[in-house]
Amino acid sequence: DIVMTQSPDSLAVSLGERATINCKSSQSVLYSSRNKNDLAWYQQKPGQPPKLLIYWASTRESGVPDRFSGSGSGTDFTLTISSLQTEDVAVYYCQQYYTTPPTFGQGTKVEIK
Amino acid sequence: QVQLVESGGGVVQPGRSLRLSCAASGVTISGNAMHWVRQAPGKGLEWVASISYDGSTKFYAHSVEGRFTISRDNSKNTLNLQMNSLRPEDTAVYYCARDRGAVGAFPPDAFNMWGQGTMVTVSS
């Protein structure tokens, strides 16, 4: 199974500042024939189900604010919130769907400093 | 309203069975792969099982293989999870989720629609 490791486990950022979450996979999730990374990011607010933010490592899901961006390729990925808002307080998960079983990172909790 | 609604959760003794259902409304899921994902209290997300759009292909997490069975009824726009021989470590909120992949595509893509979840508690 591919192991997904996120860092940090939690971070506190001031309103309007940048938040950066890292995700590392134990093997490459780059689908060579499509030149796409099978990597997604989800946001989960307290008491709610996860919500898809980003797929293919950098493509925003419809309706997701453009302050959320994803980058990276192969085994190293980053989710960036360019200007943190109060509604962004949540736990964020990366997930690989390159191979079965699809696996999630352990989550990163984002709070307001 | 476009949504997935899970049902069937509850409190059950170890070794017993439970059947979860996920009903789609406002959207047809017959062309999409579907998934079950669970989340133990205070913990992260754990994929449980996936099924192709036509039910012909199924995958299971190692932790549930041989005990859980995923199925679907496209005529009723529903997804199911039969859980047998339940263990305390199966205690979790169970979510159904729709695959964002192209109609008929499999293996899995990202999960772009989630239900609110149903709680399963396995305890004596």
PDB file of C-alpha atoms in Angstrom:
ATOM      1  CA  ASP A   1       0.000   0.000   0.000  1.00  0.00           C
ATOM      2  CA  ILE A   2       1.127   3.572  -0.639  1.00  0.00           C
ATOM      3  CA  VAL A   3       1.700   5.445   2.611  1.00  0.00           C
ATOM      4  CA  MET A   4       0.787   9.134   2.660  1.00  0.00           C
ATOM      5  CA  THR A   5       2.541  11.302   5.236  1.00  0.00           C
ATOM      6  CA  GLN A   6       1.466  14.875   5.907  1.00  0.00           C
ATOM      7  CA  SER A   7       3.369  17.604   7.692  1.00  0.00           C
ATOM      8  CA  PRO A   8       2.856  19.314   9.984  1.00  0.00           C
ATOM      9  CA  ASP A   9       0.150  17.596  12.031  1.00  0.00           C
ATOM     10  CA  SER A  10      -1.209  21.008  12.945  1.00  0.00           C
ATOM     11  CA  LEU A  11      -0.481  24.654  12.299  1.00  0.00           C
ATOM     12  CA  ALA A  12      -1.758  27.995  13.467  1.00  0.00           C
ATOM     13  CA  VAL A  13      -1.736  30.879  11.016  1.00  0.00           C
ATOM     14  CA  SER A  14      -2.836  34.495  11.370  1.00  0.00           C
ATOM     15  CA  LEU A  15      -5.833  35.669   9.366  1.00  0.00           C
ATOM     16  CA  GLY A  16      -4.769  36.745   5.908  1.00  0.00           C
ATOM     17  CA  GLU A  17      -1.469  34.888   6.097  1.00  0.00           C
ATOM     18  CA  ARG A  18      -0.334  31.894   4.072  1.00  0.00           C
ATOM     19  CA  ALA A  19      -0.811  28.315   5.220  1.00  0.00           C
ATOM     20  CA  THR A  20       1.223  25.513   3.684  1.00  0.00           C
ATOM     21  CA  ILE A  21       0.626  21.798   4.118  1.00  0.00           C
ATOM     22  CA  ASN A  22       2.938  19.136   2.781  1.00  0.00           C
ATOM     23  CA  CYS A  23       2.143  15.595   1.695  1.00  0.00           C
ATOM     24  CA  LYS A  24       4.630  12.899   0.781  1.00  0.00           C
ATOM     25  CA  SER A  25       3.792   9.553  -0.794  1.00  0.00           C
ATOM     26  CA  SER A  26       5.889   6.416  -0.301  1.00  0.00           C
ATOM     27  CA  GLN A  27       5.989   5.908  -4.063  1.00  0.00           C
ATOM     28  CA  SER A  28       5.290   8.038  -7.103  1.00  0.00           C
ATOM     29  CA  VAL A  29       1.644   8.711  -7.945  1.00  0.00           C
ATOM     30  CA  LEU A  30       2.455  10.206 -11.344  1.00  0.00           C
ATOM     31  CA  TYR A  31       0.415   8.436 -14.032  1.00  0.00           C
ATOM     32  CA  SER A  32       2.965   8.707 -16.824  1.00  0.00           C
ATOM     33  CA  SER A  33       0.710   8.070 -19.817  1.00  0.00           C
ATOM     34  CA  ARG A  34      -1.616  10.918 -18.744  1.00  0.00           C
ATOM     35  CA  ASN A  35       1.103  13.053 -17.171  1.00  0.00           C
ATOM     36  CA  LYS A  36      -1.228  13.506 -14.209  1.00  0.00           C
ATOM     37  CA  ASN A  37      -0.575  12.989 -10.530  1.00  0.00           C
ATOM     38  CA  ASP A  38      -3.364  10.957  -8.897  1.00  0.00           C
ATOM     39  CA  LEU A  39      -3.392  13.097  -5.763  1.00  0.00           C
ATOM     40  CA  ALA A  40      -6.353  14.856  -4.151  1.00  0.00           C
ATOM     41  CA  TRP A  41      -6.826  17.260  -1.249  1.00  0.00           C
ATOM     42  CA  TYR A  42      -9.898  17.340   0.993  1.00  0.00           C
ATOM     43  CA  GLN A  43     -11.129  19.770   3.616  1.00  0.00           C
ATOM     44  CA  GLN A  44     -13.125  18.539   6.606  1.00  0.00           C
ATOM     45  CA  LYS A  45     -14.771  20.989   8.965  1.00  0.00           C
ATOM     46  CA  PRO A  46     -15.971  19.843  12.402  1.00  0.00           C
ATOM     47  CA  GLY A  47     -19.103  17.709  12.208  1.00  0.00           C
ATOM     48  CA  GLN A  48     -19.084  17.688   8.417  1.00  0.00           C
ATOM     49  CA  PRO A  49     -18.040  15.182   5.752  1.00  0.00           C
ATOM     50  CA  PRO A  50     -14.891  15.799   3.737  1.00  0.00           C
ATOM     51  CA  LYS A  51     -15.081  18.092   0.736  1.00  0.00           C
ATOM     52  CA  LEU A  52     -12.952  17.694  -2.369  1.00  0.00           C
ATOM     53  CA  LEU A  53     -10.764  20.752  -2.961  1.00  0.00           C
ATOM     54  CA  ILE A  54      -8.127  19.676  -5.448  1.00  0.00           C
ATOM     55  CA  TYR A  55      -7.609  16.691  -7.755  1.00  0.00           C
ATOM     56  CA  TRP A  56      -4.768  15.779 -10.122  1.00  0.00           C
ATOM     57  CA  ALA A  57      -2.571  17.528  -7.551  1.00  0.00           C
ATOM     58  CA  SER A  58      -3.343  21.020  -8.829  1.00  0.00           C
ATOM     59  CA  THR A  59      -6.828  21.214 -10.377  1.00  0.00           C
ATOM     60  CA  ARG A  60      -9.369  23.028  -8.222  1.00  0.00           C
ATOM     61  CA  GLU A  61     -12.788  21.474  -7.908  1.00  0.00           C
ATOM     62  CA  SER A  62     -15.618  23.650  -9.179  1.00  0.00           C
ATOM     63  CA  GLY A  63     -16.616  26.312  -6.644  1.00  0.00           C
ATOM     64  CA  VAL A  64     -13.416  26.112  -4.583  1.00  0.00           C
ATOM     65  CA  PRO A  65     -11.966  29.587  -3.885  1.00  0.00           C
ATOM     66  CA  ASP A  66      -8.784  30.400  -5.754  1.00  0.00           C
ATOM     67  CA  ARG A  67      -6.900  31.036  -2.515  1.00  0.00           C
ATOM     68  CA  PHE A  68      -6.547  27.235  -2.423  1.00  0.00           C
ATOM     69  CA  SER A  69      -3.855  25.860  -4.692  1.00  0.00           C
ATOM     70  CA  GLY A  70      -2.055  22.562  -5.065  1.00  0.00           C
ATOM     71  CA  SER A  71       1.375  21.814  -6.421  1.00  0.00           C
ATOM     72  CA  GLY A  72       3.974  19.097  -6.657  1.00  0.00           C
ATOM     73  CA  SER A  73       4.628  15.949  -8.620  1.00  0.00           C
ATOM     74  CA  GLY A  74       5.797  12.391  -8.134  1.00  0.00           C
ATOM     75  CA  THR A  75       6.032  11.932  -4.378  1.00  0.00           C
ATOM     76  CA  ASP A  76       5.979  15.457  -2.933  1.00  0.00           C
ATOM     77  CA  PHE A  77       2.938  17.691  -2.866  1.00  0.00           C
ATOM     78  CA  THR A  78       1.788  20.923  -1.251  1.00  0.00           C
ATOM     79  CA  LEU A  79      -1.557  22.520  -0.483  1.00  0.00           C
ATOM     80  CA  THR A  80      -1.363  26.277  -0.048  1.00  0.00           C
ATOM     81  CA  ILE A  81      -4.009  28.601   1.334  1.00  0.00           C
ATOM     82  CA  SER A  82      -2.768  31.972   0.173  1.00  0.00           C
ATOM     83  CA  SER A  83      -4.725  34.137   2.613  1.00  0.00           C
ATOM     84  CA  LEU A  84      -6.289  32.254   5.513  1.00  0.00           C
ATOM     85  CA  GLN A  85      -9.923  33.035   6.286  1.00  0.00           C
ATOM     86  CA  THR A  86     -11.922  32.054   9.376  1.00  0.00           C
ATOM     87  CA  GLU A  87     -13.963  29.604   7.312  1.00  0.00           C
ATOM     88  CA  ASP A  88     -10.787  27.725   6.384  1.00  0.00           C
ATOM     89  CA  VAL A  89     -10.386  26.340   9.917  1.00  0.00           C
ATOM     90  CA  ALA A  90     -10.541  22.602   9.281  1.00  0.00           C
ATOM     91  CA  VAL A  91      -8.567  19.409   8.943  1.00  0.00           C
ATOM     92  CA  TYR A  92      -7.016  18.845   5.533  1.00  0.00           C
ATOM     93  CA  TYR A  93      -6.238  15.445   4.048  1.00  0.00           C
ATOM     94  CA  CYS A  94      -4.274  14.377   1.017  1.00  0.00           C
ATOM     95  CA  GLN A  95      -5.211  11.169  -0.775  1.00  0.00           C
ATOM     96  CA  GLN A  96      -3.630   9.110  -3.511  1.00  0.00           C
ATOM     97  CA  TYR A  97      -5.864   7.296  -5.984  1.00  0.00           C
ATOM     98  CA  TYR A  98      -3.035   6.052  -8.162  1.00  0.00           C
ATOM     99  CA  THR A  99      -3.506   2.514  -6.941  1.00  0.00           C
ATOM    100  CA  THR A 100      -5.899   0.454  -4.842  1.00  0.00           C
ATOM    101  CA  PRO A 101      -6.241   0.766  -1.938  1.00  0.00           C
ATOM    102  CA  PRO A 102      -6.642   4.538  -2.141  1.00  0.00           C
ATOM    103  CA  THR A 103      -4.938   5.933   0.940  1.00  0.00           C
ATOM    104  CA  PHE A 104      -5.187   9.125   2.948  1.00  0.00           C
ATOM    105  CA  GLY A 105      -2.678  11.127   4.889  1.00  0.00           C
ATOM    106  CA  GLN A 106      -3.206  11.412   8.633  1.00  0.00           C
ATOM    107  CA  GLY A 107      -4.585  14.937   8.336  1.00  0.00           C
ATOM    108  CA  THR A 108      -3.363  18.436   9.166  1.00  0.00           C
ATOM    109  CA  LYS A 109      -5.372  20.654  11.484  1.00  0.00           C
ATOM    110  CA  VAL A 110      -5.381  24.324  10.532  1.00  0.00           C
ATOM    111  CA  GLU A 111      -6.282  26.909  13.165  1.00  0.00           C
ATOM    112  CA  ILE A 112      -6.235  30.674  13.527  1.00  0.00           C
ATOM    113  CA  LYS A 113      -3.324  32.149  15.462  1.00  0.00           C
TER     114      LYS A 113
ATOM    115  CA  GLN B   1     -31.486  18.673  -3.623  1.00  0.00           C
ATOM    116  CA  VAL B   2     -28.393  16.839  -4.781  1.00  0.00           C
ATOM    117  CA  GLN B   3     -27.205  14.617  -1.985  1.00  0.00           C
ATOM    118  CA  LEU B   4     -26.143  11.227  -0.724  1.00  0.00           C
ATOM    119  CA  VAL B   5     -27.891  10.026   2.422  1.00  0.00           C
ATOM    120  CA  GLU B   6     -26.568   7.140   4.496  1.00  0.00           C
ATOM    121  CA  SER B   7     -28.720   5.065   6.829  1.00  0.00           C
ATOM    122  CA  GLY B   8     -28.576   1.873   8.846  1.00  0.00           C
ATOM    123  CA  GLY B   9     -26.042   2.795  11.490  1.00  0.00           C
ATOM    124  CA  GLY B  10     -26.502   2.041  15.157  1.00  0.00           C
ATOM    125  CA  VAL B  11     -25.155   0.192  18.174  1.00  0.00           C
ATOM    126  CA  VAL B  12     -24.402  -3.491  17.699  1.00  0.00           C
ATOM    127  CA  GLN B  13     -22.637  -6.184  19.718  1.00  0.00           C
ATOM    128  CA  PRO B  14     -19.342  -7.667  18.555  1.00  0.00           C
ATOM    129  CA  GLY B  15     -19.835 -10.511  16.118  1.00  0.00           C
ATOM    130  CA  ARG B  16     -23.196  -9.246  14.904  1.00  0.00           C
ATOM    131  CA  SER B  17     -24.142  -7.783  11.527  1.00  0.00           C
ATOM    132  CA  LEU B  18     -25.346  -4.463  10.185  1.00  0.00           C
ATOM    133  CA  ARG B  19     -26.339  -3.273   6.716  1.00  0.00           C
ATOM    134  CA  LEU B  20     -25.702   0.295   5.637  1.00  0.00           C
ATOM    135  CA  SER B  21     -27.402   1.985   2.719  1.00  0.00           C
ATOM    136  CA  CYS B  22     -26.665   5.140   0.772  1.00  0.00           C
ATOM    137  CA  ALA B  23     -29.453   6.714  -1.238  1.00  0.00           C
ATOM    138  CA  ALA B  24     -28.701   9.266  -3.923  1.00  0.00           C
ATOM    139  CA  SER B  25     -31.210  12.012  -4.610  1.00  0.00           C
ATOM    140  CA  GLY B  26     -31.099  14.718  -7.247  1.00  0.00           C
ATOM    141  CA  VAL B  27     -28.267  12.858  -8.969  1.00  0.00           C
ATOM    142  CA  THR B  28     -27.912   9.555 -10.775  1.00  0.00           C
ATOM    143  CA  ILE B  29     -24.998   7.470  -9.567  1.00  0.00           C
ATOM    144  CA  SER B  30     -25.452   4.534 -11.907  1.00  0.00           C
ATOM    145  CA  GLY B  31     -22.559   5.637 -14.116  1.00  0.00           C
ATOM    146  CA  ASN B  32     -20.076   6.243 -11.310  1.00  0.00           C
ATOM    147  CA  ALA B  33     -17.882   4.075  -9.180  1.00  0.00           C
ATOM    148  CA  MET B  34     -18.855   4.412  -5.524  1.00  0.00           C
ATOM    149  CA  HIS B  35     -16.986   4.073  -2.267  1.00  0.00           C
ATOM    150  CA  TRP B  36     -17.341   3.633   1.476  1.00  0.00           C
ATOM    151  CA  VAL B  37     -14.940   5.530   3.727  1.00  0.00           C
ATOM    152  CA  ARG B  38     -14.956   5.446   7.522  1.00  0.00           C
ATOM    153  CA  GLN B  39     -13.669   7.653  10.285  1.00  0.00           C
ATOM    154  CA  ALA B  40     -13.193   6.387  13.819  1.00  0.00           C
ATOM    155  CA  PRO B  41     -13.955   8.920  16.575  1.00  0.00           C
ATOM    156  CA  GLY B  42     -11.266  11.603  16.597  1.00  0.00           C
ATOM    157  CA  LYS B  43      -9.271   9.841  13.877  1.00  0.00           C
ATOM    158  CA  GLY B  44      -8.541  10.245  10.184  1.00  0.00           C
ATOM    159  CA  LEU B  45     -10.157   8.891   7.059  1.00  0.00           C
ATOM    160  CA  GLU B  46      -9.903   5.220   6.128  1.00  0.00           C
ATOM    161  CA  TRP B  47     -11.061   3.840   2.799  1.00  0.00           C
ATOM    162  CA  VAL B  48     -13.216   0.719   3.228  1.00  0.00           C
ATOM    163  CA  ALA B  49     -14.479  -0.490  -0.145  1.00  0.00           C
ATOM    164  CA  SER B  50     -15.121   0.473  -3.763  1.00  0.00           C
ATOM    165  CA  ILE B  51     -17.450  -0.814  -6.452  1.00  0.00           C
ATOM    166  CA  SER B  52     -17.467  -0.170 -10.184  1.00  0.00           C
ATOM    167  CA  TYR B  53     -20.412   1.506 -11.887  1.00  0.00           C
ATOM    168  CA  ASP B  54     -21.970  -1.825 -12.877  1.00  0.00           C
ATOM    169  CA  GLY B  55     -21.080  -3.761  -9.745  1.00  0.00           C
ATOM    170  CA  SER B  56     -18.782  -6.133 -11.602  1.00  0.00           C
ATOM    171  CA  THR B  57     -15.588  -5.116  -9.782  1.00  0.00           C
ATOM    172  CA  LYS B  58     -15.145  -4.623  -6.047  1.00  0.00           C
ATOM    173  CA  PHE B  59     -12.189  -3.792  -3.853  1.00  0.00           C
ATOM    174  CA  TYR B  60     -11.891  -3.997  -0.073  1.00  0.00           C
ATOM    175  CA  ALA B  61      -9.524  -2.779   2.583  1.00  0.00           C
ATOM    176  CA  HIS B  62      -7.477  -5.577   4.155  1.00  0.00           C
ATOM    177  CA  SER B  63      -9.117  -4.837   7.508  1.00  0.00           C
ATOM    178  CA  VAL B  64     -12.623  -5.689   6.258  1.00  0.00           C
ATOM    179  CA  GLU B  65     -12.050  -8.199   3.466  1.00  0.00           C
ATOM    180  CA  GLY B  66     -14.081 -11.345   3.996  1.00  0.00           C
ATOM    181  CA  ARG B  67     -16.395  -9.615   6.498  1.00  0.00           C
ATOM    182  CA  PHE B  68     -17.869  -6.697   4.521  1.00  0.00           C
ATOM    183  CA  THR B  69     -19.640  -6.795   1.161  1.00  0.00           C
ATOM    184  CA  ILE B  70     -20.260  -3.749  -1.011  1.00  0.00           C
ATOM    185  CA  SER B  71     -23.119  -3.815  -3.496  1.00  0.00           C
ATOM    186  CA  ARG B  72     -25.313  -1.456  -5.467  1.00  0.00           C
ATOM    187  CA  ASP B  73     -28.776  -1.331  -6.990  1.00  0.00           C
ATOM    188  CA  ASN B  74     -28.678   1.071  -9.917  1.00  0.00           C
ATOM    189  CA  SER B  75     -32.428   0.719 -10.474  1.00  0.00           C
ATOM    190  CA  LYS B  76     -32.903   2.233  -6.999  1.00  0.00           C
ATOM    191  CA  ASN B  77     -29.923   4.608  -7.178  1.00  0.00           C
ATOM    192  CA  THR B  78     -28.512   3.115  -3.992  1.00  0.00           C
ATOM    193  CA  LEU B  79     -25.272   1.746  -2.563  1.00  0.00           C
ATOM    194  CA  ASN B  80     -25.025  -0.793   0.248  1.00  0.00           C
ATOM    195  CA  LEU B  81     -22.508  -2.162   2.702  1.00  0.00           C
ATOM    196  CA  GLN B  82     -23.218  -5.464   4.447  1.00  0.00           C
ATOM    197  CA  MET B  83     -21.053  -5.695   7.542  1.00  0.00           C
ATOM    198  CA  ASN B  84     -20.694  -9.083   9.234  1.00  0.00           C
ATOM    199  CA  SER B  85     -18.635 -10.275  12.195  1.00  0.00           C
ATOM    200  CA  LEU B  86     -18.321  -6.742  13.470  1.00  0.00           C
ATOM    201  CA  ARG B  87     -15.470  -5.836  15.805  1.00  0.00           C
ATOM    202  CA  PRO B  88     -15.035  -2.932  18.228  1.00  0.00           C
ATOM    203  CA  GLU B  89     -12.398  -1.486  15.882  1.00  0.00           C
ATOM    204  CA  ASP B  90     -15.105  -1.103  13.208  1.00  0.00           C
ATOM    205  CA  THR B  91     -16.653   1.660  15.311  1.00  0.00           C
ATOM    206  CA  ALA B  92     -16.715   4.745  13.099  1.00  0.00           C
ATOM    207  CA  VAL B  93     -18.755   7.152  11.050  1.00  0.00           C
ATOM    208  CA  TYR B  94     -19.286   5.528   7.662  1.00  0.00           C
ATOM    209  CA  TYR B  95     -19.483   7.782   4.619  1.00  0.00           C
ATOM    210  CA  CYS B  96     -20.527   6.882   1.106  1.00  0.00           C
ATOM    211  CA  ALA B  97     -18.777   8.835  -1.616  1.00  0.00           C
ATOM    212  CA  ARG B  98     -19.115   9.216  -5.369  1.00  0.00           C
ATOM    213  CA  ASP B  99     -16.151   8.852  -7.688  1.00  0.00           C
ATOM    214  CA  ARG B 100     -15.429  11.821  -9.934  1.00  0.00           C
ATOM    215  CA  GLY B 101     -14.143   9.625 -12.729  1.00  0.00           C
ATOM    216  CA  ALA B 102     -15.743   9.571 -16.162  1.00  0.00           C
ATOM    217  CA  VAL B 103     -18.938   7.577 -16.480  1.00  0.00           C
ATOM    218  CA  GLY B 104     -18.027   3.936 -16.392  1.00  0.00           C
ATOM    219  CA  ALA B 105     -14.422   4.560 -15.363  1.00  0.00           C
ATOM    220  CA  PHE B 106     -12.645   2.340 -12.834  1.00  0.00           C
ATOM    221  CA  PRO B 107     -10.232   2.119 -10.901  1.00  0.00           C
ATOM    222  CA  PRO B 108     -11.000   4.931  -8.528  1.00  0.00           C
ATOM    223  CA  ASP B 109     -10.518   8.648  -9.021  1.00  0.00           C
ATOM    224  CA  ALA B 110     -10.967  11.375  -6.407  1.00  0.00           C
ATOM    225  CA  PHE B 111     -14.195  11.404  -4.395  1.00  0.00           C
ATOM    226  CA  ASN B 112     -16.267  14.447  -5.321  1.00  0.00           C
ATOM    227  CA  MET B 113     -19.508  13.924  -3.408  1.00  0.00           C
ATOM    228  CA  TRP B 114     -19.929  12.677   0.142  1.00  0.00           C
ATOM    229  CA  GLY B 115     -22.880  11.841   2.339  1.00  0.00           C
ATOM    230  CA  GLN B 116     -23.218  13.155   5.892  1.00  0.00           C
ATOM    231  CA  GLY B 117     -22.294   9.784   7.313  1.00  0.00           C
ATOM    232  CA  THR B 118     -23.906   7.225   9.618  1.00  0.00           C
ATOM    233  CA  MET B 119     -22.439   6.195  12.968  1.00  0.00           C
ATOM    234  CA  VAL B 120     -21.706   2.548  13.699  1.00  0.00           C
ATOM    235  CA  THR B 121     -20.814   1.593  17.268  1.00  0.00           C
ATOM    236  CA  VAL B 122     -19.678  -1.937  18.024  1.00  0.00           C
ATOM    237  CA  SER B 123     -19.799  -2.567  21.737  1.00  0.00           C
ATOM    238  CA  SER B 124     -21.013  -5.138  24.223  1.00  0.00           C
TER     239      SER B 124
END
